[in-house]
C-alpha positions as a printed NumPy array, in Angstrom:
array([[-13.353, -24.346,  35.642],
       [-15.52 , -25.728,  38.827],
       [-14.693, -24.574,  42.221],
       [-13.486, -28.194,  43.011],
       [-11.255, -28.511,  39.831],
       [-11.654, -29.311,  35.937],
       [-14.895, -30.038,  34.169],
       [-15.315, -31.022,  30.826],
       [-17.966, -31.575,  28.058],
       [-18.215, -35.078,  26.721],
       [-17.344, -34.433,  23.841],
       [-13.771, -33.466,  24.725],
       [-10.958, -35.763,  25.592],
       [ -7.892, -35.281,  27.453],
       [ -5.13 , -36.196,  25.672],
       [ -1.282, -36.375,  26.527],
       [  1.103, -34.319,  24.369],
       [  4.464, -35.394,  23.049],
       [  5.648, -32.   ,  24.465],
       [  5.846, -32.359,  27.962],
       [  6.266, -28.509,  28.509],
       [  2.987, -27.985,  28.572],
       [  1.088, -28.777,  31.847],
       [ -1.452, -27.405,  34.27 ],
       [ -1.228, -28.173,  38.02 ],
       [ -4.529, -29.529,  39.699],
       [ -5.345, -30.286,  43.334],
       [ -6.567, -33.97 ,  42.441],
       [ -6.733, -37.345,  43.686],
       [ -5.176, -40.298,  41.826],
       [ -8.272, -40.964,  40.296],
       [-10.852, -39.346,  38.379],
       [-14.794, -39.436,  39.   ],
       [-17.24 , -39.121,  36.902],
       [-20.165, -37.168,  37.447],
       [-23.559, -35.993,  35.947],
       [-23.669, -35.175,  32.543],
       [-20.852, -37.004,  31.372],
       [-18.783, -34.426,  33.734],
       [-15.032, -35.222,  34.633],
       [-14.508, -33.864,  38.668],
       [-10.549, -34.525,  40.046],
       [-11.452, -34.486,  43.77 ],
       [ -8.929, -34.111,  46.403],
       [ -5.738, -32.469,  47.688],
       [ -3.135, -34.217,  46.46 ],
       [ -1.607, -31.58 ,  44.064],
       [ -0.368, -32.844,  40.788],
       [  1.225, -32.105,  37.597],
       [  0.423, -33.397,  34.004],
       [  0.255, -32.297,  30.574],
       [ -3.037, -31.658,  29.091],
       [ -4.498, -31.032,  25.745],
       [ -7.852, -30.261,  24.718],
       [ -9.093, -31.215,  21.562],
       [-12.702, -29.632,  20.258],
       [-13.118, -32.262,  17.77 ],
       [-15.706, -35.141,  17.72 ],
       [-14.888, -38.771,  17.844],
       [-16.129, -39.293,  14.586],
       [-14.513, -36.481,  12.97 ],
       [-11.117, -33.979,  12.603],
       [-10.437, -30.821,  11.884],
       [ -8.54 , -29.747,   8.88 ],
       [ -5.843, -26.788,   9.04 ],
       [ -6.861, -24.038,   6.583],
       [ -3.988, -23.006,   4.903],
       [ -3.454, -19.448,   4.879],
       [ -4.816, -17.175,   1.627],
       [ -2.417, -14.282,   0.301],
       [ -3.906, -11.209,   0.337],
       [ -3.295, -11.199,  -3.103],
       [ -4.723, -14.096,  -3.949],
       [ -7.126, -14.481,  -6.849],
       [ -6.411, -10.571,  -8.384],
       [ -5.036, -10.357, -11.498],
       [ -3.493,  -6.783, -12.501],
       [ -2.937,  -5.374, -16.109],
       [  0.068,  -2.823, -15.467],
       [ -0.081,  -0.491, -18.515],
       [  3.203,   1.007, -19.244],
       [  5.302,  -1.632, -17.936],
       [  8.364,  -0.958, -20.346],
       [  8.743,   1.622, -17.982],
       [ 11.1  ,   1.639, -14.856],
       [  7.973,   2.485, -12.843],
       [  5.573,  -0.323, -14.348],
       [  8.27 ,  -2.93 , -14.192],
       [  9.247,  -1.887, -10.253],
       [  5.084,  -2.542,  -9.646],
       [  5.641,  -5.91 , -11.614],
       [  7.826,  -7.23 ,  -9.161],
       [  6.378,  -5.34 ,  -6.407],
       [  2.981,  -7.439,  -7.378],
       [  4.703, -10.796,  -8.409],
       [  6.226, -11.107,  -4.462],
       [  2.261,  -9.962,  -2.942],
       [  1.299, -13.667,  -4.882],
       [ -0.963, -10.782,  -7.449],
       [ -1.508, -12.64 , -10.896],
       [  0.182, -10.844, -13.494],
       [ -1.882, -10.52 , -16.498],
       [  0.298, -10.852, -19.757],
       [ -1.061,  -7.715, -21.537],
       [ -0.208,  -4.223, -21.678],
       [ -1.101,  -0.489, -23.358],
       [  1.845,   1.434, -24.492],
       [  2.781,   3.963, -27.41 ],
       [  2.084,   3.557, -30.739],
       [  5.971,   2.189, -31.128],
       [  6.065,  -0.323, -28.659],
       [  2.91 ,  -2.208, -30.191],
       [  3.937,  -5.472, -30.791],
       [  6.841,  -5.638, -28.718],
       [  7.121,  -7.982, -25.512],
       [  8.372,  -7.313, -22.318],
       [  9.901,  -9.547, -19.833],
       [  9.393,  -8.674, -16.025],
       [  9.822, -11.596, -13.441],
       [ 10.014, -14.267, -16.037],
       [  6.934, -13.362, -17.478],
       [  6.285, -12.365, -20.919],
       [  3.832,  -9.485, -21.713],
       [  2.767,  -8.262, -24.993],
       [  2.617,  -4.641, -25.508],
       [ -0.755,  -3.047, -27.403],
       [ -0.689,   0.208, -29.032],
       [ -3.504,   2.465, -29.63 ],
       [ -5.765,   0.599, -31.386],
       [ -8.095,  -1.638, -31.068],
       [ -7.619,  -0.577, -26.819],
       [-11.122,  -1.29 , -25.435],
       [-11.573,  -4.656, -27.844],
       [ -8.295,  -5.952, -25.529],
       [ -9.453,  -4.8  , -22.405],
       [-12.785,  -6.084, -22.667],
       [-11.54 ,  -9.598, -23.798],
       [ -8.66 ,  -9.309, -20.494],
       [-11.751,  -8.496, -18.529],
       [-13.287, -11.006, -19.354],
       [-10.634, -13.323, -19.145],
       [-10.477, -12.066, -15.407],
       [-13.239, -10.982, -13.713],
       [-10.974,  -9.591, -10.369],
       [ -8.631,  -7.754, -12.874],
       [ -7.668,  -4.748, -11.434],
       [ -5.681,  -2.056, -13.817],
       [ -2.407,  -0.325, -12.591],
       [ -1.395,   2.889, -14.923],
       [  1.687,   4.12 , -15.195],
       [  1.811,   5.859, -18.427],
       [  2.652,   9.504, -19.245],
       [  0.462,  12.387, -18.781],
       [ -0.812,  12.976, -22.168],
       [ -2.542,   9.478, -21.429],
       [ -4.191,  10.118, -18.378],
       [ -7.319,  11.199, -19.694],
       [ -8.211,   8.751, -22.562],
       [ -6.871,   6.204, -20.256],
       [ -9.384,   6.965, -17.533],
       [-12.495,   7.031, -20.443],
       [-11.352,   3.63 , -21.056],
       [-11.615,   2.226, -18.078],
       [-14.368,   4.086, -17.426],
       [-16.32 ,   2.973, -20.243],
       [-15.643,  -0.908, -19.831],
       [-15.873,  -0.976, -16.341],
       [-12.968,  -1.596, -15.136],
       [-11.098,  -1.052, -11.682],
       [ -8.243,   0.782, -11.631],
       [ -5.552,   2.35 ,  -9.437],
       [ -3.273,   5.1  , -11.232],
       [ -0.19 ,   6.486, -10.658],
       [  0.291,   8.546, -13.642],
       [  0.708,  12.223, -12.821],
       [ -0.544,  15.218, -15.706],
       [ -3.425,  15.402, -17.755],
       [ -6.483,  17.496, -17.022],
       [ -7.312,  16.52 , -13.233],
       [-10.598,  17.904, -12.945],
       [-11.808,  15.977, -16.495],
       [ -9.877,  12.866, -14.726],
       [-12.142,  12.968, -11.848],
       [-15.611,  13.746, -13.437],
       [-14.98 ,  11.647, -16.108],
       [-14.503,   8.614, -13.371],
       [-16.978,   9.96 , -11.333],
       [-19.706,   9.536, -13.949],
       [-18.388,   6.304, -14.919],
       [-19.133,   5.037, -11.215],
       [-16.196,   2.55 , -11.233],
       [-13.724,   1.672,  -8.222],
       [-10.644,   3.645,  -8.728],
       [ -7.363,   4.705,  -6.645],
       [ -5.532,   7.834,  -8.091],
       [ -2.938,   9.237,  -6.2  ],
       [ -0.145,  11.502,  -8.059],
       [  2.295,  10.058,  -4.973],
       [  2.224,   6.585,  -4.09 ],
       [  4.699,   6.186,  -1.856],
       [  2.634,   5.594,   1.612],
       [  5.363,   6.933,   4.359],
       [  5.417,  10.086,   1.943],
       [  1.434,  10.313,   1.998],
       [  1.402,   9.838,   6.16 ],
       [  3.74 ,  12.648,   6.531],
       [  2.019,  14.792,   3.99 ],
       [ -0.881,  14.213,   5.294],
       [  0.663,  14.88 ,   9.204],
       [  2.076,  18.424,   7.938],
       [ -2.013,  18.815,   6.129],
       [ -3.167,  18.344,  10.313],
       [ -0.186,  20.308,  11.626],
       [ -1.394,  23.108,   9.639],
       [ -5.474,  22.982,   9.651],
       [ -4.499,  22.893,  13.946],
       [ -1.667,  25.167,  14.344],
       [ -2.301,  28.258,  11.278],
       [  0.169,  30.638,  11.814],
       [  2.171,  28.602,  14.229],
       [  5.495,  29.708,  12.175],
       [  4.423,  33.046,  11.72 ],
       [  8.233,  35.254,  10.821],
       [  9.812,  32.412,   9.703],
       [ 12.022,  32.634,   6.828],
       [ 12.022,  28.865,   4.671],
       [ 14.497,  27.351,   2.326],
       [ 13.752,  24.556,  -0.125],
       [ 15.762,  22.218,  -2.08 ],
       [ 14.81 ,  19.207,  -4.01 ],
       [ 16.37 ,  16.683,  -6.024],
       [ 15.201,  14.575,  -8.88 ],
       [ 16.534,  12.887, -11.857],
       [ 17.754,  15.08 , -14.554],
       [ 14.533,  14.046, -16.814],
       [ 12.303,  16.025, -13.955],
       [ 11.751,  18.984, -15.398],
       [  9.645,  21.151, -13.016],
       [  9.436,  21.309,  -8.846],
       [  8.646,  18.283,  -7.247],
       [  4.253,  18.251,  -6.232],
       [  5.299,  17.143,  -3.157],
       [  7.784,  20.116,  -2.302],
       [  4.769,  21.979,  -3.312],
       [  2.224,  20.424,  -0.924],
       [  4.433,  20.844,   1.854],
       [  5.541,  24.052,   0.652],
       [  1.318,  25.071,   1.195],
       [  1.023,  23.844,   4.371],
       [  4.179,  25.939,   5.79 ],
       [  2.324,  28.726,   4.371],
       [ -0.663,  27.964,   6.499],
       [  1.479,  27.873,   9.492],
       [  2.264,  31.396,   8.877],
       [  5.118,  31.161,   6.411],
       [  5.549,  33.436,   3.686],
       [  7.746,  31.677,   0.582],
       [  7.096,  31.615,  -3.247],
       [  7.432,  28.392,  -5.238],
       [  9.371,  30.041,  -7.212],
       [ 12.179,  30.158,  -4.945],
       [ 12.353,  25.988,  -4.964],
       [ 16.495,  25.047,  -5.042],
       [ 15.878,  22.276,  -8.166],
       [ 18.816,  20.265,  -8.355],
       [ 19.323,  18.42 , -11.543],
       [ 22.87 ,  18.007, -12.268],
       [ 24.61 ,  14.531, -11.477],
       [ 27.493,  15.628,  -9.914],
       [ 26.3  ,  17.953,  -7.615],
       [ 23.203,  15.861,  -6.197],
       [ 26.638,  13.304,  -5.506],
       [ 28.757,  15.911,  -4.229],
       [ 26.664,  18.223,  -2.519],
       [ 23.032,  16.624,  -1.649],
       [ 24.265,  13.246,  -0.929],
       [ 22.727,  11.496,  -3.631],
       [ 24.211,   7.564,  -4.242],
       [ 25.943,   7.169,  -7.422],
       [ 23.676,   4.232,  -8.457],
       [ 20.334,   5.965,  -7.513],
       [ 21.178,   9.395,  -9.776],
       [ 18.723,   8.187, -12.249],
       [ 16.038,   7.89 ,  -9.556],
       [ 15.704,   9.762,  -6.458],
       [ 13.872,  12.4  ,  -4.744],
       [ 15.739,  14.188,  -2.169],
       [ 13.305,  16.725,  -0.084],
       [ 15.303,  19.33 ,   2.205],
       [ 12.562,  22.132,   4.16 ],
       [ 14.653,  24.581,   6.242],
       [ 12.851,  26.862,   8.513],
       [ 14.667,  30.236,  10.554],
       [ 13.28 ,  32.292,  13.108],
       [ 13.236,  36.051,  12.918],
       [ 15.859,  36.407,  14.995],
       [ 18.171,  33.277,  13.515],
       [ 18.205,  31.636,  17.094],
       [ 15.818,  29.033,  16.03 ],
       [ 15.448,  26.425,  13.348],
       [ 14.131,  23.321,  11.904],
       [ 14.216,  21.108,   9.164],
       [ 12.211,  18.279,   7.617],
       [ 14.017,  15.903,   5.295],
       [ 12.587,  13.088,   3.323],
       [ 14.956,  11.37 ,   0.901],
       [ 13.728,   8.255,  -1.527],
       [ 16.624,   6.367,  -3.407],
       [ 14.812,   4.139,  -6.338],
       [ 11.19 ,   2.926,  -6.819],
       [ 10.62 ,   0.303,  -4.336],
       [  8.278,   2.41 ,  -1.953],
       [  6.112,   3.476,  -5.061],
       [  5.518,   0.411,  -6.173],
       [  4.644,  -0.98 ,  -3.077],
       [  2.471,   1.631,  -1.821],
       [  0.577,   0.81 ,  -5.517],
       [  0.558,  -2.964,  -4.558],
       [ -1.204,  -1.874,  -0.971],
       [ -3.125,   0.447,  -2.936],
       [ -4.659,  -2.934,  -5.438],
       [ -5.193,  -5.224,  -2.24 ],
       [ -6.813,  -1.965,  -0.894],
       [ -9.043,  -1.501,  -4.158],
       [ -9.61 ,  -5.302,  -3.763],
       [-10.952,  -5.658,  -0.689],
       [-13.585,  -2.694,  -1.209],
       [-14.668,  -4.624,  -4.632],
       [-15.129,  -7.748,  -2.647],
       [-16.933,  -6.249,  -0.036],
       [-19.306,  -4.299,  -2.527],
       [-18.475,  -0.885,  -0.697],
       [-18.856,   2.272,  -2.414],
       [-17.969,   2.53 ,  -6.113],
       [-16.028,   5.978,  -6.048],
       [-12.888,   7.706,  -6.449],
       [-10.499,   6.37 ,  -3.629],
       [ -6.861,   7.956,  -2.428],
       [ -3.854,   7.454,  -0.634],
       [ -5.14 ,   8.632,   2.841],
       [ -8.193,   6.474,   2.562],
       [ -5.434,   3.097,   1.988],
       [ -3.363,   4.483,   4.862],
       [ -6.497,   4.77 ,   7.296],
       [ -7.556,   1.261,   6.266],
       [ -4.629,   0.148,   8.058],
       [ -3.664,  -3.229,   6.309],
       [ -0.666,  -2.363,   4.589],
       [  2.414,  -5.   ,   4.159]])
């Protein structure tokens, strides 16, 4: 903008919109000069009104709109135990982020053979055998594949050599196994991976919240007594990890409690009766209650986190693929990513 008005380059052109809305006032003449350079001056002090639009492009060219790319776009994921409720919640999870699904999976020695159907897709099931022969060929089949495991903790750790030993990405869910062979076996494979034993990401932030609370504030709950109750499915056999993290950090802030003393809640009709638990979500929940007491009872607080379903698992492993995706694209580190590190990145859905 020139002290005396509007100036343009002569390679743009002024040209009048069918919307009308859109107009910039000018003190102008009723006609326009032109001046050096190919320079457009409105002289005068006549103020006027008139829509305006300026357009970049060249005479003898256009510009074409770039349609928008999903984030998803061009990954292809290989869920392995997608007969179960957890792999087929990931499916559709996946299917709605525009992620390829691949139509292969590892399961038990049973389910070879079998197909599942998830989102209208149909995905054989592979047992045991003949395991790195498949993945290689899927692999190969797709370059970005990127593999999500959700199998059961007896698998954890020939799952991870696998991966390992073709080269594979892969994010996993699975909790068990032996966690300190999981890690040095990927470790020495030097392969992307994700593996978080909780992938639901508002979970994770406020885990990771009570982690700072306590690293800044140690003994800030010194005397206080603490009461914990937790509620799972009936086929959850042993205290929730997550009551347990939490359970650590109130004992850094000074509290004194022994996981022993976790309320576990398995039967049906008191999680409905008692805990609040909806009928239809009694095969999978986790209800989280933390009740803290001062000394002298004339203080408390509680923390309460309460999931009904799958949903926020499987999308937290979706964010956690696109996550594992964009650090494969960008050739960043090859190394053992978590959670926190997909939260901090910021890009979530």
């Amino acid at each position: 903008m020139a002290a005396n008005g509007l100036m343009a380059a002569s390679n743009v052109f002024l040209h009048r919109p069918e919307n009308r809305n859109f107009s910039f006032s000018s003190r102008t003449s009723q006609t326009a000069l032109i001046g050096v350079k190919g320079r457009v001056t409105f002289m005068g002090n006549v103020k006027r009104c008139f829509p305006v639009v300026l357009s970049m492009a060249k005479t003898e060219t256009s510009v074409q709109a770039v349609e928008p790319v999903s984030p998803g776009y061009g990954i292809s994921i290989m869920v392995n135990g997608c007969s179960g409720k957890m792999g087929k919640a990931v499916i559709k999870a996946a299917d709605s982020a525009g992620v390829k699904i691949v139509p292969t999976s590892f399961g038990s020695a049973e389910e070879a053979g079998q197909t599942v159907e998830v989102c209208g897709k149909e995905i054989l099931v592979h047992g045991p055998t003949e395991r790195e022969k498949v993945l290689s060929s899927v692999f190969e089949k797709y370059p970005e594949l990127i593999v999500v495991d959700y199998t059961i903790p007896s698998a954890v750790n020939d799952n991870a050599e696998l991966y390992g030993k073709v080269g594979v990405p892969f994010v996993m869910g699975t909790t068990g196994g032996d966690r300190t062979r999981l890690y040095k076996t990927v470790e020495e494979s030097n392969i992307y991976a994700v593996i978080s034993p909780q992938m639901g990401k508002q979970v994770v932030a406020f885990l990771a919240a009570m982690e700072i609370m306590s690293e800044q504030f140690p003994g800030a709950f010194a005397g206080y007594s603490l009461e914990v109750m937790e509620s799972h499915q009936a086929s959850k056999l042993d205290a929730s990890g997550t009551a347990k993290a939490v359970i650590s950090c109130f004992q850094k802030l000074g509290v004194s409690y022994d996981m022993d003393q976790i309320q576990l809640i398995r039967d049906p009709k008191q999680q409905m009766e008692e805990v609040g638990v909806p009928e239809e979500h009694i095969s999978g929940h986790a209800f989280h209650l933390y009740h803290l007491t001062s000394p002298d009872k004339t203080v408390s607080f509680e923390f309460q986190h309460n999931v009904c379903g799958r949903s926020i698992y499987a999308e937290g492993t979706v964010d956690a693929v696109l996550f594992l995706a964009k650090k494969i694209r960008s050739k960043a580190e090859k190394r053992i990513y978590n959670m926190i590190d997909v939260l901090r990145e910021g890009n979530m859905r």
